[in-house]
Short mmCIF file of C-alpha atoms and ligand atoms in Angstrom, two decimals:
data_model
loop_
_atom_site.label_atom_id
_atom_site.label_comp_id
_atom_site.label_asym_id
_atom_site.label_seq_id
_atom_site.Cartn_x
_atom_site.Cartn_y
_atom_site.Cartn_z
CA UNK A 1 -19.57 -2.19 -4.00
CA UNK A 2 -16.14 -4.07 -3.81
CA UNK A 3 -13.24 -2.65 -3.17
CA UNK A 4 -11.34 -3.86 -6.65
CA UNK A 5 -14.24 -2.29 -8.27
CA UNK A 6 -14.50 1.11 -6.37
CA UNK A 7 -10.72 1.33 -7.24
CA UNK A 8 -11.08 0.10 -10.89
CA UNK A 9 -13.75 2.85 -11.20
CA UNK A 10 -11.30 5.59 -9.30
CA UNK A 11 -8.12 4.62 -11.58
CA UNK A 12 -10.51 5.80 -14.45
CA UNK A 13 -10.49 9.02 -13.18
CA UNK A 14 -6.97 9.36 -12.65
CA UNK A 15 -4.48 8.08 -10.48
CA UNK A 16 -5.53 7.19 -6.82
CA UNK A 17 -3.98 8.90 -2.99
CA UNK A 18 -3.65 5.95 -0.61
CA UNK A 19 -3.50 7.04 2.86
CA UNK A 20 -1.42 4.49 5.54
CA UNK A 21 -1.91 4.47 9.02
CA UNK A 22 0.04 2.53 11.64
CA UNK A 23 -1.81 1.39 14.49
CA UNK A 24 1.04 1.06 16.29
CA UNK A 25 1.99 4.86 15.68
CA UNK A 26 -1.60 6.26 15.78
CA UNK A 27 -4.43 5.41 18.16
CA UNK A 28 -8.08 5.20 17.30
CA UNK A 29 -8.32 8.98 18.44
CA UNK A 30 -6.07 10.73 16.40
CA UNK A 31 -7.32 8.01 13.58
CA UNK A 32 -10.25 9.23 13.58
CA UNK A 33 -9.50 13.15 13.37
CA UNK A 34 -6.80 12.22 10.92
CA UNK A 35 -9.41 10.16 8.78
CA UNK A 36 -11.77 12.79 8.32
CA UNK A 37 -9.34 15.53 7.41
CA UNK A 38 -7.98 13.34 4.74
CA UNK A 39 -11.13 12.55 3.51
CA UNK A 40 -11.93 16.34 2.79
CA UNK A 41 -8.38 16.51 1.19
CA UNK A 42 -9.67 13.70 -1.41
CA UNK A 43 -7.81 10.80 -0.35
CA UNK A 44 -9.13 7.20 -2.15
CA UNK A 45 -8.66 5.20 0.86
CA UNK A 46 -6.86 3.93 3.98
CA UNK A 47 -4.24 1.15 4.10
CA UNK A 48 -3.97 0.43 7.75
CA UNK A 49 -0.66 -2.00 9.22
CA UNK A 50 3.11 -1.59 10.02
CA UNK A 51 5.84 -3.69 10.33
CA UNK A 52 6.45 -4.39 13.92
CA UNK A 53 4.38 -3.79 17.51
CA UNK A 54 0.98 -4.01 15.90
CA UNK A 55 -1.54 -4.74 18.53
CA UNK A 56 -5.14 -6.75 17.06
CA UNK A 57 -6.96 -4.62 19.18
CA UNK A 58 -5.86 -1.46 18.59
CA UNK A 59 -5.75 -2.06 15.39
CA UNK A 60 -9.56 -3.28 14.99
CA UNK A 61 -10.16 0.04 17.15
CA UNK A 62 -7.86 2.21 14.39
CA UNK A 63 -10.25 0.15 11.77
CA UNK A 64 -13.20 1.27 13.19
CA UNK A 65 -12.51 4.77 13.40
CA UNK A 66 -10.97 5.41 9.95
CA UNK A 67 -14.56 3.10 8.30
CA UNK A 68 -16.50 5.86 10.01
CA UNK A 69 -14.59 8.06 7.46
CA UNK A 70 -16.85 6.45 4.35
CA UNK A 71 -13.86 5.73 2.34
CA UNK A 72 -12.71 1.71 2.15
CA UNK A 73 -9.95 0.47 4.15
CA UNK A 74 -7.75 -2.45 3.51
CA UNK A 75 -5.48 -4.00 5.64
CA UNK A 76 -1.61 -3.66 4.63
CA UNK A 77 -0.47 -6.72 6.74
CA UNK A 78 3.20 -6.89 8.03
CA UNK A 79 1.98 -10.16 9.55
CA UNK A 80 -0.89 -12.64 10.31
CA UNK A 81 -1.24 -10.37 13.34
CA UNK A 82 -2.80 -7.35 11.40
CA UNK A 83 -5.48 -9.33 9.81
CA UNK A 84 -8.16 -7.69 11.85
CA UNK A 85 -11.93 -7.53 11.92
CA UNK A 86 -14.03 -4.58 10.70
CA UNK A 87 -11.85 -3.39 7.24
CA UNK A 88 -13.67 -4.09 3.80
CA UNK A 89 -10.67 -5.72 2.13
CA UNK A 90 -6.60 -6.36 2.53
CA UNK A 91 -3.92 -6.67 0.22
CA UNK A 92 -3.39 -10.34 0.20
CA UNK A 93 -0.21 -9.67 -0.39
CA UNK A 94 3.59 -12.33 -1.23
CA UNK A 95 6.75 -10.73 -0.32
CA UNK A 96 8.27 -11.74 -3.83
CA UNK A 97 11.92 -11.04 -3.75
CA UNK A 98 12.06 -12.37 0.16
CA UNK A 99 14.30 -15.00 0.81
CA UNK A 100 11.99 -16.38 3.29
CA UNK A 101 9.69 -19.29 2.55
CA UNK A 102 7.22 -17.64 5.40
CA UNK A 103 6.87 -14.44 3.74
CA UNK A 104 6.21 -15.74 0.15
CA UNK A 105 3.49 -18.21 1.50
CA UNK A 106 3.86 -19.03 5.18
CA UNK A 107 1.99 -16.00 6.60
CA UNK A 108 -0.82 -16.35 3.55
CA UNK A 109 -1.51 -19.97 4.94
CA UNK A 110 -1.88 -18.92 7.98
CA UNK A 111 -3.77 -15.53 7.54
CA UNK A 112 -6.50 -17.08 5.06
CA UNK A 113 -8.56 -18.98 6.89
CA UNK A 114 -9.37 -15.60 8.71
CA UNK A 115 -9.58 -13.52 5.91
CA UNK A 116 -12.27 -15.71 5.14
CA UNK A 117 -14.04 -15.67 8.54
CA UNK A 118 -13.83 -11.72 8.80
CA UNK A 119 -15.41 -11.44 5.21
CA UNK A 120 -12.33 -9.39 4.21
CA UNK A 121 -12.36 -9.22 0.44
CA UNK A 122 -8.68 -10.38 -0.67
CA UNK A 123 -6.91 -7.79 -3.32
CA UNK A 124 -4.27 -10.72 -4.30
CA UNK A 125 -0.51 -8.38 -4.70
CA UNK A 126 3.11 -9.00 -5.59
CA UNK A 127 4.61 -6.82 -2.71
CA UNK A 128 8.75 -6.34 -4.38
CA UNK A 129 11.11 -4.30 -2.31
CA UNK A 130 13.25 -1.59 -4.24
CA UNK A 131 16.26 -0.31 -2.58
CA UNK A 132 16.40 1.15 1.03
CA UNK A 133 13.57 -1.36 2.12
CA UNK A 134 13.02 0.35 5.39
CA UNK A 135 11.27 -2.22 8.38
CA UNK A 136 9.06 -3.82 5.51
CA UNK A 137 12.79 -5.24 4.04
CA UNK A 138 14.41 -5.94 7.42
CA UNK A 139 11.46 -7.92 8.59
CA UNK A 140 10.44 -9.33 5.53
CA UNK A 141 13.89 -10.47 4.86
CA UNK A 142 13.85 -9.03 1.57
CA UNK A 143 16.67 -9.19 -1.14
CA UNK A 144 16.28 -5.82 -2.13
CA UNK A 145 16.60 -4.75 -6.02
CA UNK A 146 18.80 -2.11 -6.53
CA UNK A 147 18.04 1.22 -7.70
CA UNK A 148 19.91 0.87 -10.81
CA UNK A 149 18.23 -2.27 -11.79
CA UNK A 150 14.66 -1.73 -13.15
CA UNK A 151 14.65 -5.01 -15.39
CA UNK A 152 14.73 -7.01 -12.01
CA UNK A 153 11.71 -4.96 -10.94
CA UNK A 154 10.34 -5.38 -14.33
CA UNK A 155 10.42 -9.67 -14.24
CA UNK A 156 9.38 -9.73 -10.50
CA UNK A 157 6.33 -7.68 -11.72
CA UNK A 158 5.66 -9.71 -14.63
CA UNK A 159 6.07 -12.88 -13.00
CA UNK A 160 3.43 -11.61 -10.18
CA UNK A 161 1.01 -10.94 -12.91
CA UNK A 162 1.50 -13.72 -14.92
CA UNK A 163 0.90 -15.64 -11.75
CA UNK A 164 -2.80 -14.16 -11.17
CA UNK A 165 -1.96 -10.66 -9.15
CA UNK A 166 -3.96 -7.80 -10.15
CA UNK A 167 -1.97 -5.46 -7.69
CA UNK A 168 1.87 -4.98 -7.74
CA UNK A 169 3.20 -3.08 -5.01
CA UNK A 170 7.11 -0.82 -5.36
CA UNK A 171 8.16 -0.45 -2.19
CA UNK A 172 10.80 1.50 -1.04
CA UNK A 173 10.12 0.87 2.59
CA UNK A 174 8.64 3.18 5.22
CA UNK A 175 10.41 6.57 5.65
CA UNK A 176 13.03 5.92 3.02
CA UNK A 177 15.77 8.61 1.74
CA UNK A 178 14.54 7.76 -1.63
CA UNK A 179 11.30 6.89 -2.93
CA UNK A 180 10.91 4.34 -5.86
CA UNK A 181 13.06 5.77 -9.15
CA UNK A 182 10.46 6.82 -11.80
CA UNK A 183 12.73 4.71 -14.20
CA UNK A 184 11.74 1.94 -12.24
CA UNK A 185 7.90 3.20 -12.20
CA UNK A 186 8.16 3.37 -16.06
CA UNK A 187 9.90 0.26 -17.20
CA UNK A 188 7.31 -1.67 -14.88
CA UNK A 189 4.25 -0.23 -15.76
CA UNK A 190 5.64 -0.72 -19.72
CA UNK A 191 5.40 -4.20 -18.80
CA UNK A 192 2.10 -4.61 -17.38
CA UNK A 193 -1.16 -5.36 -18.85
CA UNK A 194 -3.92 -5.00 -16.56
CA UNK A 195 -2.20 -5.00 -13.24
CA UNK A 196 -2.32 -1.92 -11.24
CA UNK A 197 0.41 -0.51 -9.91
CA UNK A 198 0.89 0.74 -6.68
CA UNK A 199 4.12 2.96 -5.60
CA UNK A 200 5.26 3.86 -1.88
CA UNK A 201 7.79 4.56 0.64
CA UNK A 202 9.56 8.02 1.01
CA UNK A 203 7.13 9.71 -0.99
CA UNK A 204 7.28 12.98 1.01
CA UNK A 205 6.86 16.12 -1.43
CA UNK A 206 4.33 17.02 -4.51
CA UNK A 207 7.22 17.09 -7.00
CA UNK A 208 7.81 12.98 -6.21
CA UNK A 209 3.90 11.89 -6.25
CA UNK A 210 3.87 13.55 -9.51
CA UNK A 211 7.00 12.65 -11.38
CA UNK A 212 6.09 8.83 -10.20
CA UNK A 213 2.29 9.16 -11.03
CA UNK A 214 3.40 10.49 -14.47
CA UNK A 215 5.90 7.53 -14.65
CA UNK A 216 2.42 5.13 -14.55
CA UNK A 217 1.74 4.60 -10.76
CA UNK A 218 -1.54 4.06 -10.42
CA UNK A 219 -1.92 4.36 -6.87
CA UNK A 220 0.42 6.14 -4.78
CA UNK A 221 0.71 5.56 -0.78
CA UNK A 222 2.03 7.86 2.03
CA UNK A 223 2.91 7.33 5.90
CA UNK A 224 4.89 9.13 7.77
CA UNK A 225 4.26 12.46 6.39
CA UNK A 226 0.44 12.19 7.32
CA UNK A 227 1.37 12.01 10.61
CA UNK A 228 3.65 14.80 10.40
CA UNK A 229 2.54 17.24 8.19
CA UNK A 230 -0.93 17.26 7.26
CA UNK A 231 -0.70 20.07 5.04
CA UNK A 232 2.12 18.35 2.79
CA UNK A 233 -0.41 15.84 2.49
CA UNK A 234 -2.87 18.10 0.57
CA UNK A 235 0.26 18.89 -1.47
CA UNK A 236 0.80 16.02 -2.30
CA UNK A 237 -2.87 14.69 -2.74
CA UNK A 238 -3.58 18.22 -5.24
CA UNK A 239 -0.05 17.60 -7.19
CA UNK A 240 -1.17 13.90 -8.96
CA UNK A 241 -5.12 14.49 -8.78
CA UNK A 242 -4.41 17.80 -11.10
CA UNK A 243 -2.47 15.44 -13.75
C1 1GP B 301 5.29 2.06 3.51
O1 1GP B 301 4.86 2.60 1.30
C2 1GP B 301 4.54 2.91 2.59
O2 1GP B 301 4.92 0.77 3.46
C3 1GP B 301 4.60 4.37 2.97
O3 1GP B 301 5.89 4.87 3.18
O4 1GP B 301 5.77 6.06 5.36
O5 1GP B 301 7.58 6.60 3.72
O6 1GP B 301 5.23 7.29 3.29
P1 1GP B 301 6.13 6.28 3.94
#
């Protein structure tokens, strides 16, 4: 089955636990423990990439490990360099509100032609950066929309789906203070008509996955905590699959 449909068929069961993994953070090993623990606490899928460091190799290696796992994983590219062989999909993703011409469309001219070749099955997303912005902002050389704003998150979204993207993507950035404002959450998802909508960065406790889930996320993604605290993870995992 495709990915876009495995997760069209998930969202209809309620909203979907995303789990990310950084090569560059966590080897293949600890991957592949990681992986299957998740998988028993009823995670959707993996997102596998990061921001800086990330090595092809390890990364196919991570790949591998977390595919023996059952559940599909897409690539979350921070740059040509994580599009990898091995993962059943990757969020083809534009850096909307960058103020770089490479991360709007540079690194997707590049990165196609072996997205293609490694059979990867392309998840086309409007990636918008929301506040702190963490690495993904830095890097990306984001202009990111303040907190207070939601209308600016609201015409970046529509614009993205307007434009053909099935997948919008909140990010607050990797181990932010704050995770994306449930106003923001709501106002987007008010504006949406098929796209789904994913929401991550700083999501660290049960009470946040669920107040943004109820806000309209339809996917929400966590990092850091994974490879801290496992057990928050079920928390969190338990808190927006009893909605
Ligand atoms: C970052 O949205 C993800 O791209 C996850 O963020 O590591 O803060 O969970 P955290």
């Amino acid at each position: 089955m495709k990915v876009s449909e495995y997760l069209k068929q998930k969202r209809d069961e309620g909203p979907l636990h995303l789990s990310l993994i950084d090569p560059q953070k966590t080897d293949a090993g600890e991957a592949e423990r990681i992986g299957r623990e998740l998988m028993d606490l009823g995670t959707d899928a993996f997102l596998v990439g990061g921001s800086l460091g990330v090595d092809q190799r390890e990364a196919e290696e991570v790949v591998k490990k977390l595919k023996s796992s059952g559940a599909p994983v897409i690539i979350f590219p921070g740059d040509v360099n994580n599009v990898v062989r091995g993962a059943d999909a990757i969020l083809f993703m534009s850096l909307l509100n960058s103020d770089s011409v490479y991360h709007i469309i540079g690194a997707q001219v590049q990165g196609a032609i072996l997205v293609k070749k490694y059979h990867l099955e392309p998840l086309p997303t409007g990636y918008i950066i929301i506040g702190y912005g963490g690495a993904a902002g830095y890097v990306g050389r984001a202009r990111p929309i303040p907190l207070d704003q939601p209308y600016i998150a609201v015409a970046y979204a529509m614009a993205a789906e307007m434009l053909g993207m099935k997948y919008i993507y909140l990010e607050a950035g990797s181990g932010s203070p704050q995770s994306v404002p449930p106003e923001i959450v709501r106002a987007v998802k008010k504006n949406l008509e098929e796209a789904f909508l994913i929401v991550g960065g700083g999501i660290r406790t049960p009470d946040a996955a669920k107040l943004i889930v109820e806000a309209g996320a339809d996917m929400i993604v966590t990092g850091n905590i994974l490879e801290k605290d496992l057990g928050a993870a079920k928390d969190i995992i338990r808190a927006i699959k009893r909605k």
